[in-house]
């Protein structure tokens, strides 16, 4: 049994990219592993956020995750800010990390490059992420390509801490999600599907009704020509639709391409497959959304379970680094 930890931002409603790229894998990994899944609301503070809606979005994200199939009997689902050891360990790790290595994080460089008033929290974001992982002594961390460098930092901090202060942390490995699960924006198919960058037409929400899904897929950008072929470079729009179809219903995108005589036929099939794929989630969400108290209770229990593990690791780390007991 391996200990798994992963995290997701509290963006509210998940989108299809979150679902196919990450959450579906979380659901299938929860049985047979010791899985911890964390909604990282503290990370959300490192960028522009709306204090009036963050708490509601955090709850909505949790509700979507449960609707998607996370089962509180098979995994520990919790909210980062409800387990105070995350920030406490982050400080210890900040005292191990260097300015140079954080300055090399490409996500930081990209985000900082866009604004002039850069928050310290954006800079130290990867250290908090390392704390998320190391607190649970995770062996495996399912992350997308864009988080690989952050995971590498977490590994380096664990190795360095262990070296200086004695064996304390498990050094985690990245667990790559299945191929073909990198869903792109429907309007900008060279860009990963994401709520923040795209036009509303580019992103399919997991709670979108079938008619809405059909409308967005119909308007999806396709490529010059009319032949349905799987070519990520030359035909990124069509390739994305084929990958969505493969991810939803199985099969191989290149092979599926041969089944369709036109872009229109392909789009109908994609809309249908995605609507069906999301139907159980949509229905379950409808039930859970009426019971916010139940979701809050599941999160409180998750925080309690997570907190037990986190408190033990933090105590070990604090002792190793030289703090007086009673911390
Ligand atoms: N930084 C991750 C993202 O934006 C979210 C995250 C925070 C995370 N802590 C984590 C992912 C720990 C894996 C493990 O997607």
Short mmCIF file of C-alpha atoms and ligand atoms in Angstrom, two decimals:
data_model
loop_
_atom_site.label_atom_id
_atom_site.label_comp_id
_atom_site.label_asym_id
_atom_site.label_seq_id
_atom_site.Cartn_x
_atom_site.Cartn_y
_atom_site.Cartn_z
CA UNK A 1 0.00 0.00 0.00
CA UNK A 2 1.53 3.32 -0.88
CA UNK A 3 0.85 6.64 0.68
CA UNK A 4 -0.41 9.06 -1.95
CA UNK A 5 -0.90 12.78 -1.62
CA UNK A 6 -2.17 15.26 -4.14
CA UNK A 7 -3.59 18.76 -4.06
CA UNK A 8 -6.02 20.86 -6.04
CA UNK A 9 -6.78 24.56 -6.05
CA UNK A 10 -10.20 25.65 -4.73
CA UNK A 11 -11.45 27.05 -8.02
CA UNK A 12 -15.06 26.05 -7.31
CA UNK A 13 -16.57 23.94 -10.05
CA UNK A 14 -14.00 21.61 -11.56
CA UNK A 15 -13.54 21.54 -15.33
CA UNK A 16 -13.13 18.63 -17.67
CA UNK A 17 -9.34 19.02 -17.67
CA UNK A 18 -9.22 18.67 -13.86
CA UNK A 19 -11.52 15.69 -14.06
CA UNK A 20 -9.81 13.73 -16.83
CA UNK A 21 -6.27 14.86 -16.02
CA UNK A 22 -6.29 14.43 -12.27
CA UNK A 23 -9.44 13.70 -10.34
CA UNK A 24 -10.44 10.57 -12.20
CA UNK A 25 -7.03 9.15 -11.35
CA UNK A 26 -7.48 10.13 -7.71
CA UNK A 27 -10.75 8.21 -7.62
CA UNK A 28 -9.19 5.08 -9.07
CA UNK A 29 -6.17 5.28 -6.73
CA UNK A 30 -8.11 5.71 -3.50
CA UNK A 31 -8.88 2.02 -2.95
CA UNK A 32 -5.83 -0.07 -2.19
CA UNK A 33 -3.71 2.96 -1.32
CA UNK A 34 -3.52 5.26 1.63
CA UNK A 35 -4.61 8.39 -0.20
CA UNK A 36 -4.71 11.99 1.03
CA UNK A 37 -6.30 14.66 -1.15
CA UNK A 38 -5.94 18.27 -0.16
CA UNK A 39 -7.85 21.35 -1.30
CA UNK A 40 -5.15 23.98 -1.19
CA UNK A 41 -6.94 27.14 -0.12
CA UNK A 42 -3.76 28.68 1.32
CA UNK A 43 -2.12 28.41 -2.08
CA UNK A 44 -5.08 30.31 -3.54
CA UNK A 45 -4.09 33.32 -1.43
CA UNK A 46 -0.82 33.68 -3.33
CA UNK A 47 -2.60 35.25 -6.31
CA UNK A 48 -5.48 37.62 -6.81
CA UNK A 49 -8.44 36.11 -4.95
CA UNK A 50 -11.87 37.20 -3.85
CA UNK A 51 -12.26 36.89 -0.06
CA UNK A 52 -16.04 37.01 -0.41
CA UNK A 53 -16.18 33.83 -2.49
CA UNK A 54 -13.13 31.75 -1.55
CA UNK A 55 -14.84 29.80 1.23
CA UNK A 56 -17.82 29.00 -0.99
CA UNK A 57 -15.49 27.89 -3.77
CA UNK A 58 -13.58 25.67 -1.41
CA UNK A 59 -16.81 23.98 -0.41
CA UNK A 60 -17.90 23.71 -4.04
CA UNK A 61 -14.60 22.09 -4.99
CA UNK A 62 -15.01 19.60 -2.16
CA UNK A 63 -18.57 18.86 -3.29
CA UNK A 64 -17.39 18.29 -6.88
CA UNK A 65 -14.65 15.94 -5.68
CA UNK A 66 -17.11 13.90 -3.67
CA UNK A 67 -19.56 13.90 -6.59
CA UNK A 68 -16.74 12.70 -8.84
CA UNK A 69 -16.36 9.65 -6.65
CA UNK A 70 -13.93 10.40 -3.85
CA UNK A 71 -15.15 8.33 -0.96
CA UNK A 72 -14.36 9.51 2.56
CA UNK A 73 -14.22 5.86 3.63
CA UNK A 74 -11.46 5.16 1.10
CA UNK A 75 -9.42 8.36 1.21
CA UNK A 76 -8.80 11.39 3.39
CA UNK A 77 -10.19 14.54 1.79
CA UNK A 78 -9.35 17.74 3.62
CA UNK A 79 -8.81 21.47 3.36
CA UNK A 80 -5.25 22.70 3.77
CA UNK A 81 -6.03 25.63 6.11
CA UNK A 82 -7.84 23.30 8.49
CA UNK A 83 -4.57 21.51 9.26
CA UNK A 84 -2.26 24.15 10.77
CA UNK A 85 0.88 22.01 10.43
CA UNK A 86 1.06 22.91 6.71
CA UNK A 87 2.14 26.47 7.43
CA UNK A 88 4.22 25.44 10.40
CA UNK A 89 6.26 22.96 8.39
CA UNK A 90 6.45 25.41 5.50
CA UNK A 91 8.43 27.76 7.77
CA UNK A 92 10.92 25.06 8.71
CA UNK A 93 11.33 24.24 5.02
CA UNK A 94 11.73 27.92 4.10
CA UNK A 95 14.74 27.82 6.35
CA UNK A 96 16.14 24.96 4.27
CA UNK A 97 15.25 26.26 0.79
CA UNK A 98 17.38 28.84 -0.98
CA UNK A 99 16.51 32.01 -2.83
CA UNK A 100 18.32 30.67 -5.87
CA UNK A 101 16.34 27.47 -6.21
CA UNK A 102 12.98 29.21 -5.72
CA UNK A 103 13.97 31.83 -8.26
CA UNK A 104 14.44 29.07 -10.83
CA UNK A 105 10.82 27.85 -10.60
CA UNK A 106 9.37 28.40 -14.04
CA UNK A 107 5.80 28.83 -12.82
CA UNK A 108 6.97 31.62 -10.53
CA UNK A 109 8.95 33.24 -13.31
CA UNK A 110 5.96 33.16 -15.65
CA UNK A 111 3.50 34.52 -13.11
CA UNK A 112 5.89 37.10 -11.71
CA UNK A 113 6.75 38.21 -15.22
CA UNK A 114 3.19 39.37 -15.76
CA UNK A 115 2.90 41.72 -12.76
CA UNK A 116 5.10 44.21 -11.01
CA UNK A 117 3.89 43.79 -7.46
CA UNK A 118 4.97 40.25 -6.67
CA UNK A 119 3.81 38.71 -3.45
CA UNK A 120 6.22 36.83 -1.25
CA UNK A 121 3.62 34.05 -1.06
CA UNK A 122 3.85 33.54 -4.81
CA UNK A 123 7.59 33.09 -4.43
CA UNK A 124 7.36 30.66 -1.52
CA UNK A 125 4.38 28.79 -3.01
CA UNK A 126 6.47 25.71 -3.87
CA UNK A 127 7.77 25.46 -0.30
CA UNK A 128 4.21 25.30 1.02
CA UNK A 129 3.53 22.63 -1.58
CA UNK A 130 6.58 20.71 -0.35
CA UNK A 131 5.17 20.93 3.18
CA UNK A 132 1.83 19.53 1.92
CA UNK A 133 3.64 16.52 0.55
CA UNK A 134 6.30 15.88 3.18
CA UNK A 135 3.90 16.17 6.14
CA UNK A 136 2.17 13.00 5.00
CA UNK A 137 5.35 11.06 4.24
CA UNK A 138 3.89 10.47 0.78
CA UNK A 139 5.61 7.92 -1.46
CA UNK A 140 3.79 8.98 -4.59
CA UNK A 141 2.44 12.32 -5.73
CA UNK A 142 0.17 12.34 -8.78
CA UNK A 143 0.95 15.60 -10.58
CA UNK A 144 0.74 16.94 -14.08
CA UNK A 145 3.75 17.98 -16.13
CA UNK A 146 3.41 21.60 -14.96
CA UNK A 147 4.01 20.61 -11.34
CA UNK A 148 7.04 18.38 -11.96
CA UNK A 149 9.54 21.04 -11.07
CA UNK A 150 7.73 21.77 -7.80
CA UNK A 151 7.81 18.10 -6.94
CA UNK A 152 11.52 17.99 -7.68
CA UNK A 153 11.97 20.85 -5.21
CA UNK A 154 10.02 18.92 -2.56
CA UNK A 155 12.35 15.96 -3.13
CA UNK A 156 15.42 18.15 -2.81
CA UNK A 157 14.17 19.78 0.38
CA UNK A 158 13.43 16.37 1.90
CA UNK A 159 16.87 15.07 0.99
CA UNK A 160 18.58 18.20 2.31
CA UNK A 161 16.59 18.25 5.55
CA UNK A 162 17.32 14.56 6.15
CA UNK A 163 20.99 15.12 5.44
CA UNK A 164 21.38 18.09 7.79
CA UNK A 165 19.03 17.15 10.60
CA UNK A 166 18.64 13.38 10.43
CA UNK A 167 16.25 11.05 8.66
CA UNK A 168 12.82 12.69 8.93
CA UNK A 169 11.01 12.70 5.58
CA UNK A 170 10.16 10.14 2.95
CA UNK A 171 11.49 11.35 -0.41
CA UNK A 172 8.42 11.34 -2.68
CA UNK A 173 8.21 10.17 -6.30
CA UNK A 174 6.09 11.77 -9.00
CA UNK A 175 3.26 9.59 -10.27
CA UNK A 176 2.43 10.60 -13.82
CA UNK A 177 -1.22 10.50 -14.80
CA UNK A 178 -2.18 8.28 -17.75
CA UNK A 179 -1.26 9.62 -21.18
CA UNK A 180 -3.84 11.39 -23.25
CA UNK A 181 -5.36 13.00 -20.19
CA UNK A 182 -4.01 16.45 -20.91
CA UNK A 183 -7.12 18.24 -22.08
CA UNK A 184 -6.63 21.50 -23.94
CA UNK A 185 -8.77 24.62 -24.16
CA UNK A 186 -11.48 24.29 -26.80
CA UNK A 187 -10.84 27.80 -28.11
CA UNK A 188 -7.04 27.73 -27.81
CA UNK A 189 -6.09 24.10 -28.29
CA UNK A 190 -2.39 24.71 -27.73
CA UNK A 191 -3.14 25.77 -24.20
CA UNK A 192 -4.12 23.57 -21.29
CA UNK A 193 -7.78 23.83 -20.29
CA UNK A 194 -7.93 26.25 -17.40
CA UNK A 195 -10.58 28.49 -15.92
CA UNK A 196 -8.29 31.45 -15.52
CA UNK A 197 -6.98 31.96 -19.03
CA UNK A 198 -9.73 30.99 -21.35
CA UNK A 199 -12.91 32.38 -22.75
CA UNK A 200 -15.92 30.65 -21.14
CA UNK A 201 -16.38 28.70 -24.37
CA UNK A 202 -12.97 27.10 -24.00
CA UNK A 203 -13.69 25.26 -20.78
CA UNK A 204 -16.25 22.56 -20.07
CA UNK A 205 -17.39 22.60 -16.44
CA UNK A 206 -18.09 19.22 -14.90
CA UNK A 207 -21.57 20.47 -14.01
CA UNK A 208 -22.40 21.77 -17.51
CA UNK A 209 -25.71 20.43 -18.82
CA UNK A 210 -25.61 18.32 -22.01
CA UNK A 211 -26.93 21.20 -24.14
CA UNK A 212 -24.16 23.47 -22.84
CA UNK A 213 -21.54 20.82 -23.53
CA UNK A 214 -22.88 20.34 -27.06
CA UNK A 215 -22.78 24.10 -27.68
CA UNK A 216 -19.17 24.43 -26.53
CA UNK A 217 -17.97 21.39 -28.43
CA UNK A 218 -19.73 22.58 -31.57
CA UNK A 219 -17.94 25.93 -31.31
CA UNK A 220 -14.58 24.34 -30.54
CA UNK A 221 -11.80 25.59 -32.80
CA UNK A 222 -10.89 23.02 -35.41
CA UNK A 223 -8.15 23.19 -37.94
CA UNK A 224 -7.75 23.92 -41.63
CA UNK A 225 -8.86 21.14 -43.96
CA UNK A 226 -11.72 18.77 -43.30
CA UNK A 227 -10.11 15.40 -42.76
CA UNK A 228 -10.35 13.96 -39.26
CA UNK A 229 -6.76 12.99 -38.45
CA UNK A 230 -4.80 12.71 -35.22
CA UNK A 231 -1.92 15.14 -35.48
CA UNK A 232 -1.12 17.16 -32.38
CA UNK A 233 1.21 19.52 -34.20
CA UNK A 234 -0.70 20.24 -37.38
CA UNK A 235 -4.24 19.75 -36.05
CA UNK A 236 -4.25 20.54 -32.34
CA UNK A 237 -7.99 21.28 -32.19
CA UNK A 238 -9.03 18.01 -33.79
CA UNK A 239 -6.40 16.10 -31.81
CA UNK A 240 -7.82 17.51 -28.58
CA UNK A 241 -11.34 16.38 -29.52
CA UNK A 242 -10.04 12.91 -30.34
CA UNK A 243 -8.21 12.74 -27.04
CA UNK A 244 -11.31 13.80 -25.16
CA UNK A 245 -13.24 11.05 -26.91
CA UNK A 246 -10.55 8.49 -26.13
CA UNK A 247 -10.33 9.59 -22.51
CA UNK A 248 -14.10 9.45 -22.10
CA UNK A 249 -14.86 6.20 -23.85
CA UNK A 250 -11.58 4.36 -24.19
CA UNK A 251 -9.73 3.63 -27.39
CA UNK A 252 -6.85 5.22 -29.12
CA UNK A 253 -7.15 8.74 -30.58
CA UNK A 254 -5.35 7.89 -33.83
CA UNK A 255 -7.50 4.85 -34.38
CA UNK A 256 -10.72 6.72 -33.47
CA UNK A 257 -9.94 9.33 -36.12
CA UNK A 258 -10.74 6.78 -38.83
CA UNK A 259 -14.35 6.48 -37.65
CA UNK A 260 -15.34 9.99 -38.62
CA UNK A 261 -15.96 11.47 -42.04
CA UNK A 262 -16.28 15.07 -40.91
CA UNK A 263 -15.52 17.44 -38.05
CA UNK A 264 -19.27 17.70 -37.41
CA UNK A 265 -19.62 13.95 -36.86
CA UNK A 266 -16.64 13.93 -34.54
CA UNK A 267 -18.05 16.84 -32.52
CA UNK A 268 -21.42 15.14 -32.05
CA UNK A 269 -19.70 12.01 -30.79
CA UNK A 270 -17.49 14.00 -28.41
CA UNK A 271 -20.41 15.99 -26.98
CA UNK A 272 -22.38 12.81 -26.44
CA UNK A 273 -19.48 10.94 -24.80
CA UNK A 274 -18.59 13.82 -22.48
CA UNK A 275 -22.21 14.38 -21.42
CA UNK A 276 -22.56 10.71 -20.58
CA UNK A 277 -19.23 10.59 -18.79
CA UNK A 278 -20.24 13.49 -16.55
CA UNK A 279 -23.83 12.44 -15.97
CA UNK A 280 -23.26 10.54 -12.69
CA UNK A 281 -21.14 13.37 -11.33
CA UNK A 282 -23.80 15.93 -12.24
CA UNK A 283 -26.52 13.90 -10.57
CA UNK A 284 -24.55 13.23 -7.44
CA UNK A 285 -23.59 16.89 -7.20
CA UNK A 286 -27.26 17.82 -7.30
CA UNK A 287 -27.84 15.67 -4.23
CA UNK A 288 -24.77 16.79 -2.30
CA UNK A 289 -25.19 20.50 -3.00
CA UNK A 290 -28.35 20.40 -0.93
CA UNK A 291 -26.38 19.11 2.05
CA UNK A 292 -23.52 21.51 2.73
CA UNK A 293 -23.52 20.42 6.38
CA UNK A 294 -22.68 16.89 5.32
CA UNK A 295 -19.79 18.07 3.14
CA UNK A 296 -18.49 20.27 5.98
CA UNK A 297 -18.62 17.27 8.29
CA UNK A 298 -16.70 15.09 5.84
CA UNK A 299 -14.04 17.82 5.60
CA UNK A 300 -13.84 18.19 9.38
CA UNK A 301 -13.31 14.45 9.74
CA UNK A 302 -10.74 14.54 6.96
CA UNK A 303 -8.87 17.38 8.68
CA UNK A 304 -8.87 15.44 11.90
CA UNK A 305 -7.41 12.31 10.29
CA UNK A 306 -4.90 14.33 8.26
CA UNK A 307 -4.03 16.36 11.35
CA UNK A 308 -2.97 13.26 13.28
CA UNK A 309 -0.40 12.30 10.65
CA UNK A 310 0.66 15.91 10.13
CA UNK A 311 1.16 16.55 13.85
CA UNK A 312 3.43 13.51 14.16
CA UNK A 313 5.60 14.51 11.21
CA UNK A 314 5.77 18.12 12.31
CA UNK A 315 6.84 17.09 15.82
CA UNK A 316 9.61 14.91 14.36
CA UNK A 317 10.80 17.70 12.08
CA UNK A 318 10.69 20.31 14.87
CA UNK A 319 12.69 18.06 17.18
CA UNK A 320 15.21 17.25 14.47
CA UNK A 321 15.79 20.90 13.63
CA UNK A 322 16.38 21.73 17.29
CA UNK A 323 13.19 23.28 18.66
CA UNK A 324 12.40 22.78 22.33
CA UNK A 325 9.73 20.09 22.83
CA UNK A 326 6.26 21.47 23.45
CA UNK A 327 6.25 23.29 20.10
N1 LIG B 1 0.44 23.44 -7.04
C1 LIG B 1 -0.54 22.46 -7.41
C2 LIG B 1 -1.32 22.94 -8.63
O1 LIG B 1 -1.44 24.12 -8.86
C3 LIG B 1 -1.52 22.20 -6.30
C4 LIG B 1 -0.85 21.59 -5.10
C5 LIG B 1 -0.61 22.20 -3.91
C6 LIG B 1 -0.35 20.27 -5.00
N2 LIG B 1 -0.02 21.33 -3.05
C7 LIG B 1 0.14 20.15 -3.68
C8 LIG B 1 -0.30 19.18 -5.90
C9 LIG B 1 0.74 18.96 -3.25
C10 LIG B 1 0.30 18.00 -5.44
C11 LIG B 1 0.80 17.89 -4.14
O2 LIG B 1 -1.86 22.13 -9.34
#
